[in-house]
Amino acid sequence: NAFKHRSDCMNKKIGATITIVILTVIDQLTKYFASSNLYPDKTAKFIPGLVQFRYAENTGMAFSMFENSRWFFIVVTAVACVAILVYLYFFKCNSYWLYWSLVLVVSGGIGNMIDRVFYGFVIDFIEPTFVDFAIFNFADCLVTVGAVSLISYLVFDLIKDMKKEKGKNNE
């Protein structure tokens, strides 16, 4: 049983590593194609009326907040990614939901951090056209989906704990 648990943990860590690498490579490839084909001011319709591709350089974070804070974002992202990786690789995580939520967040974080380190900005290219919204990239999608999944996990876990506690108090 201990061998099976150790094997499951190792497989989860190998799977996480492969997933992080693949997602980060996909992010970097999409940004490469965007910069190669759209820079400086071209657009490409993707889903007419919904989404187009347009090259943009973001020196801030979401919605260009805190522009020109390159090193701050690099440090914060590096610390967050290292903390998540330490948790993923060195602490027991029984929940696959939590584990894979963190894998998505760290993959997106690494993808955007690579841009900040090498270019001084993040390459964005996905532009919703049906609403006035920020231009974003694949890494942003990973962070967003991972964060929403993580928050959902925490809420469901909290509710589960509250029900468990309520059940104990009713005994």
Short mmCIF file of C-alpha atoms in Angstrom, two decimals:
data_model
loop_
_atom_site.label_atom_id
_atom_site.label_comp_id
_atom_site.label_asym_id
_atom_site.label_seq_id
_atom_site.Cartn_x
_atom_site.Cartn_y
_atom_site.Cartn_z
CA ASN A 1 0.00 0.00 0.00
CA ALA A 2 2.86 2.40 0.82
CA PHE A 3 4.47 1.49 -2.52
CA LYS A 4 1.23 2.23 -4.38
CA HIS A 5 0.91 5.61 -2.62
CA ARG A 6 4.53 6.49 -3.44
CA SER A 7 3.97 5.43 -7.05
CA ASP A 8 0.76 7.51 -7.29
CA CYS A 9 2.58 10.56 -5.92
CA MET A 10 5.45 10.11 -8.36
CA ASN A 11 3.05 9.70 -11.29
CA LYS A 12 1.16 12.83 -10.22
CA LYS A 13 4.41 14.81 -10.04
CA ILE A 14 5.59 13.54 -13.43
CA GLY A 15 2.17 14.33 -14.91
CA ALA A 16 2.25 17.81 -13.39
CA THR A 17 5.75 18.46 -14.75
CA ILE A 18 4.81 17.32 -18.24
CA THR A 19 1.58 19.36 -18.14
CA ILE A 20 3.38 22.51 -16.95
CA VAL A 21 5.99 22.17 -19.70
CA ILE A 22 3.39 21.50 -22.42
CA LEU A 23 1.11 24.36 -21.36
CA THR A 24 4.04 26.78 -21.09
CA VAL A 25 5.29 25.75 -24.54
CA ILE A 26 1.79 26.21 -26.01
CA ASP A 27 1.65 29.67 -24.45
CA GLN A 28 5.03 30.65 -25.84
CA LEU A 29 4.21 29.25 -29.30
CA THR A 30 0.91 31.14 -29.50
CA LYS A 31 2.69 34.35 -28.50
CA TYR A 32 5.42 33.68 -31.08
CA PHE A 33 2.83 33.21 -33.84
CA ALA A 34 0.95 36.32 -32.69
CA SER A 35 4.09 38.46 -32.73
CA SER A 36 5.27 36.96 -36.03
CA ASN A 37 1.97 37.45 -37.83
CA LEU A 38 0.28 40.41 -36.14
CA TYR A 39 3.06 42.78 -35.08
CA PRO A 40 2.81 45.75 -35.09
CA ASP A 41 -0.82 46.53 -35.96
CA LYS A 42 -2.48 43.72 -37.90
CA THR A 43 -5.65 41.94 -36.83
CA ALA A 44 -6.98 38.54 -37.78
CA LYS A 45 -10.62 37.56 -37.40
CA PHE A 46 -10.98 34.33 -35.48
CA ILE A 47 -14.69 34.06 -34.71
CA PRO A 48 -16.33 37.03 -36.46
CA GLY A 49 -18.30 39.17 -34.06
CA LEU A 50 -16.81 37.41 -31.03
CA VAL A 51 -13.01 37.19 -31.06
CA GLN A 52 -10.15 38.49 -33.14
CA PHE A 53 -6.39 38.34 -32.77
CA ARG A 54 -4.50 41.59 -32.35
CA TYR A 55 -0.94 42.03 -31.10
CA ALA A 56 -0.53 44.05 -27.89
CA GLU A 57 2.29 44.58 -25.42
CA ASN A 58 1.20 44.74 -21.79
CA THR A 59 3.72 46.18 -19.31
CA GLY A 60 1.20 45.94 -16.47
CA MET A 61 -1.18 43.25 -15.32
CA ALA A 62 -4.84 42.67 -16.14
CA PHE A 63 -6.38 45.66 -17.93
CA SER A 64 -2.86 47.22 -18.01
CA MET A 65 -3.02 48.11 -14.31
CA PHE A 66 0.30 48.97 -12.65
CA GLU A 67 2.04 49.59 -15.95
CA ASN A 68 5.84 49.61 -16.07
CA SER A 69 6.27 47.54 -12.91
CA ARG A 70 8.29 44.83 -14.68
CA TRP A 71 10.57 43.74 -11.84
CA PHE A 72 7.81 43.86 -9.27
CA PHE A 73 5.74 41.46 -11.40
CA ILE A 74 8.73 39.22 -12.07
CA VAL A 75 9.51 38.93 -8.35
CA VAL A 76 5.87 38.41 -7.28
CA THR A 77 5.28 35.85 -10.04
CA ALA A 78 8.54 34.02 -9.26
CA VAL A 79 7.73 33.84 -5.54
CA ALA A 80 4.17 32.64 -6.23
CA CYS A 81 5.33 30.03 -8.77
CA VAL A 82 8.08 28.74 -6.48
CA ALA A 83 5.62 28.51 -3.57
CA ILE A 84 3.14 26.58 -5.71
CA LEU A 85 5.84 24.28 -7.08
CA VAL A 86 7.17 23.56 -3.57
CA TYR A 87 3.63 22.69 -2.49
CA LEU A 88 3.04 20.50 -5.55
CA TYR A 89 6.30 18.60 -5.28
CA PHE A 90 7.05 18.44 -1.56
CA PHE A 91 3.73 18.39 0.28
CA LYS A 92 0.99 15.79 0.23
CA CYS A 93 -1.97 17.03 -1.77
CA ASN A 94 -4.87 14.59 -1.58
CA SER A 95 -7.19 16.57 -3.82
CA TYR A 96 -6.70 16.21 -7.55
CA TRP A 97 -8.96 19.23 -8.02
CA LEU A 98 -6.66 21.43 -5.91
CA TYR A 99 -3.53 19.92 -7.46
CA TRP A 100 -4.53 20.52 -11.09
CA SER A 101 -5.92 23.98 -10.32
CA LEU A 102 -2.46 24.92 -9.05
CA VAL A 103 -0.82 23.34 -12.11
CA LEU A 104 -2.86 25.66 -14.35
CA VAL A 105 -2.03 28.74 -12.29
CA VAL A 106 1.70 28.00 -12.23
CA SER A 107 1.79 27.18 -15.96
CA GLY A 108 0.23 30.53 -16.83
CA GLY A 109 2.42 32.34 -14.34
CA ILE A 110 5.58 30.87 -15.84
CA GLY A 111 4.40 31.70 -19.37
CA ASN A 112 3.84 35.37 -18.59
CA MET A 113 7.00 35.58 -16.46
CA ILE A 114 9.07 34.36 -19.42
CA ASP A 115 7.72 37.29 -21.46
CA ARG A 116 8.48 39.82 -18.73
CA VAL A 117 12.03 38.54 -18.27
CA PHE A 118 12.92 38.43 -21.97
CA TYR A 119 10.86 41.29 -23.41
CA GLY A 120 9.92 43.55 -20.51
CA PHE A 121 6.22 43.09 -21.30
CA VAL A 122 3.65 40.34 -21.82
CA ILE A 123 2.49 39.58 -25.35
CA ASP A 124 -1.31 39.64 -25.53
CA PHE A 125 -3.31 38.83 -28.65
CA ILE A 126 -6.79 37.47 -27.90
CA GLU A 127 -9.31 40.29 -28.22
CA PRO A 128 -13.02 39.82 -27.56
CA THR A 129 -14.95 41.96 -30.04
CA PHE A 130 -18.46 41.45 -28.65
CA VAL A 131 -17.63 43.41 -25.49
CA ASP A 132 -15.14 46.09 -24.48
CA PHE A 133 -12.63 43.94 -22.63
CA ALA A 134 -8.88 43.59 -22.19
CA ILE A 135 -6.71 41.81 -24.74
CA PHE A 136 -5.23 38.69 -23.17
CA ASN A 137 -3.26 35.53 -23.96
CA PHE A 138 -3.26 31.78 -23.35
CA ALA A 139 -1.29 32.11 -20.08
CA ASP A 140 -3.92 34.54 -18.79
CA CYS A 141 -6.58 31.93 -19.60
CA LEU A 142 -4.63 29.31 -17.63
CA VAL A 143 -4.26 31.57 -14.60
CA THR A 144 -7.93 32.58 -14.74
CA VAL A 145 -9.31 29.05 -15.14
CA GLY A 146 -6.89 27.77 -12.48
CA ALA A 147 -7.83 30.56 -10.06
CA VAL A 148 -11.59 30.09 -10.60
CA SER A 149 -11.14 26.35 -10.12
CA LEU A 150 -9.05 26.94 -6.98
CA ILE A 151 -11.64 29.32 -5.50
CA SER A 152 -14.42 26.84 -6.35
CA TYR A 153 -12.45 24.07 -4.64
CA LEU A 154 -11.94 26.21 -1.53
CA VAL A 155 -15.63 27.15 -1.35
CA PHE A 156 -16.78 23.53 -1.78
CA ASP A 157 -14.19 22.35 0.76
CA LEU A 158 -15.36 25.00 3.23
CA ILE A 159 -19.00 23.97 2.74
CA LYS A 160 -18.06 20.31 3.18
CA ASP A 161 -16.21 21.13 6.42
CA MET A 162 -19.14 23.20 7.70
CA LYS A 163 -21.56 20.34 7.01
CA LYS A 164 -19.21 17.92 8.73
CA GLU A 165 -18.93 20.23 11.75
CA LYS A 166 -22.71 20.72 11.85
CA GLY A 167 -23.16 16.94 11.78
CA LYS A 168 -20.80 16.55 14.77
CA ASN A 169 -22.67 19.22 16.72
CA ASN A 170 -26.02 17.51 16.08
CA GLU A 171 -24.84 14.20 17.57
#
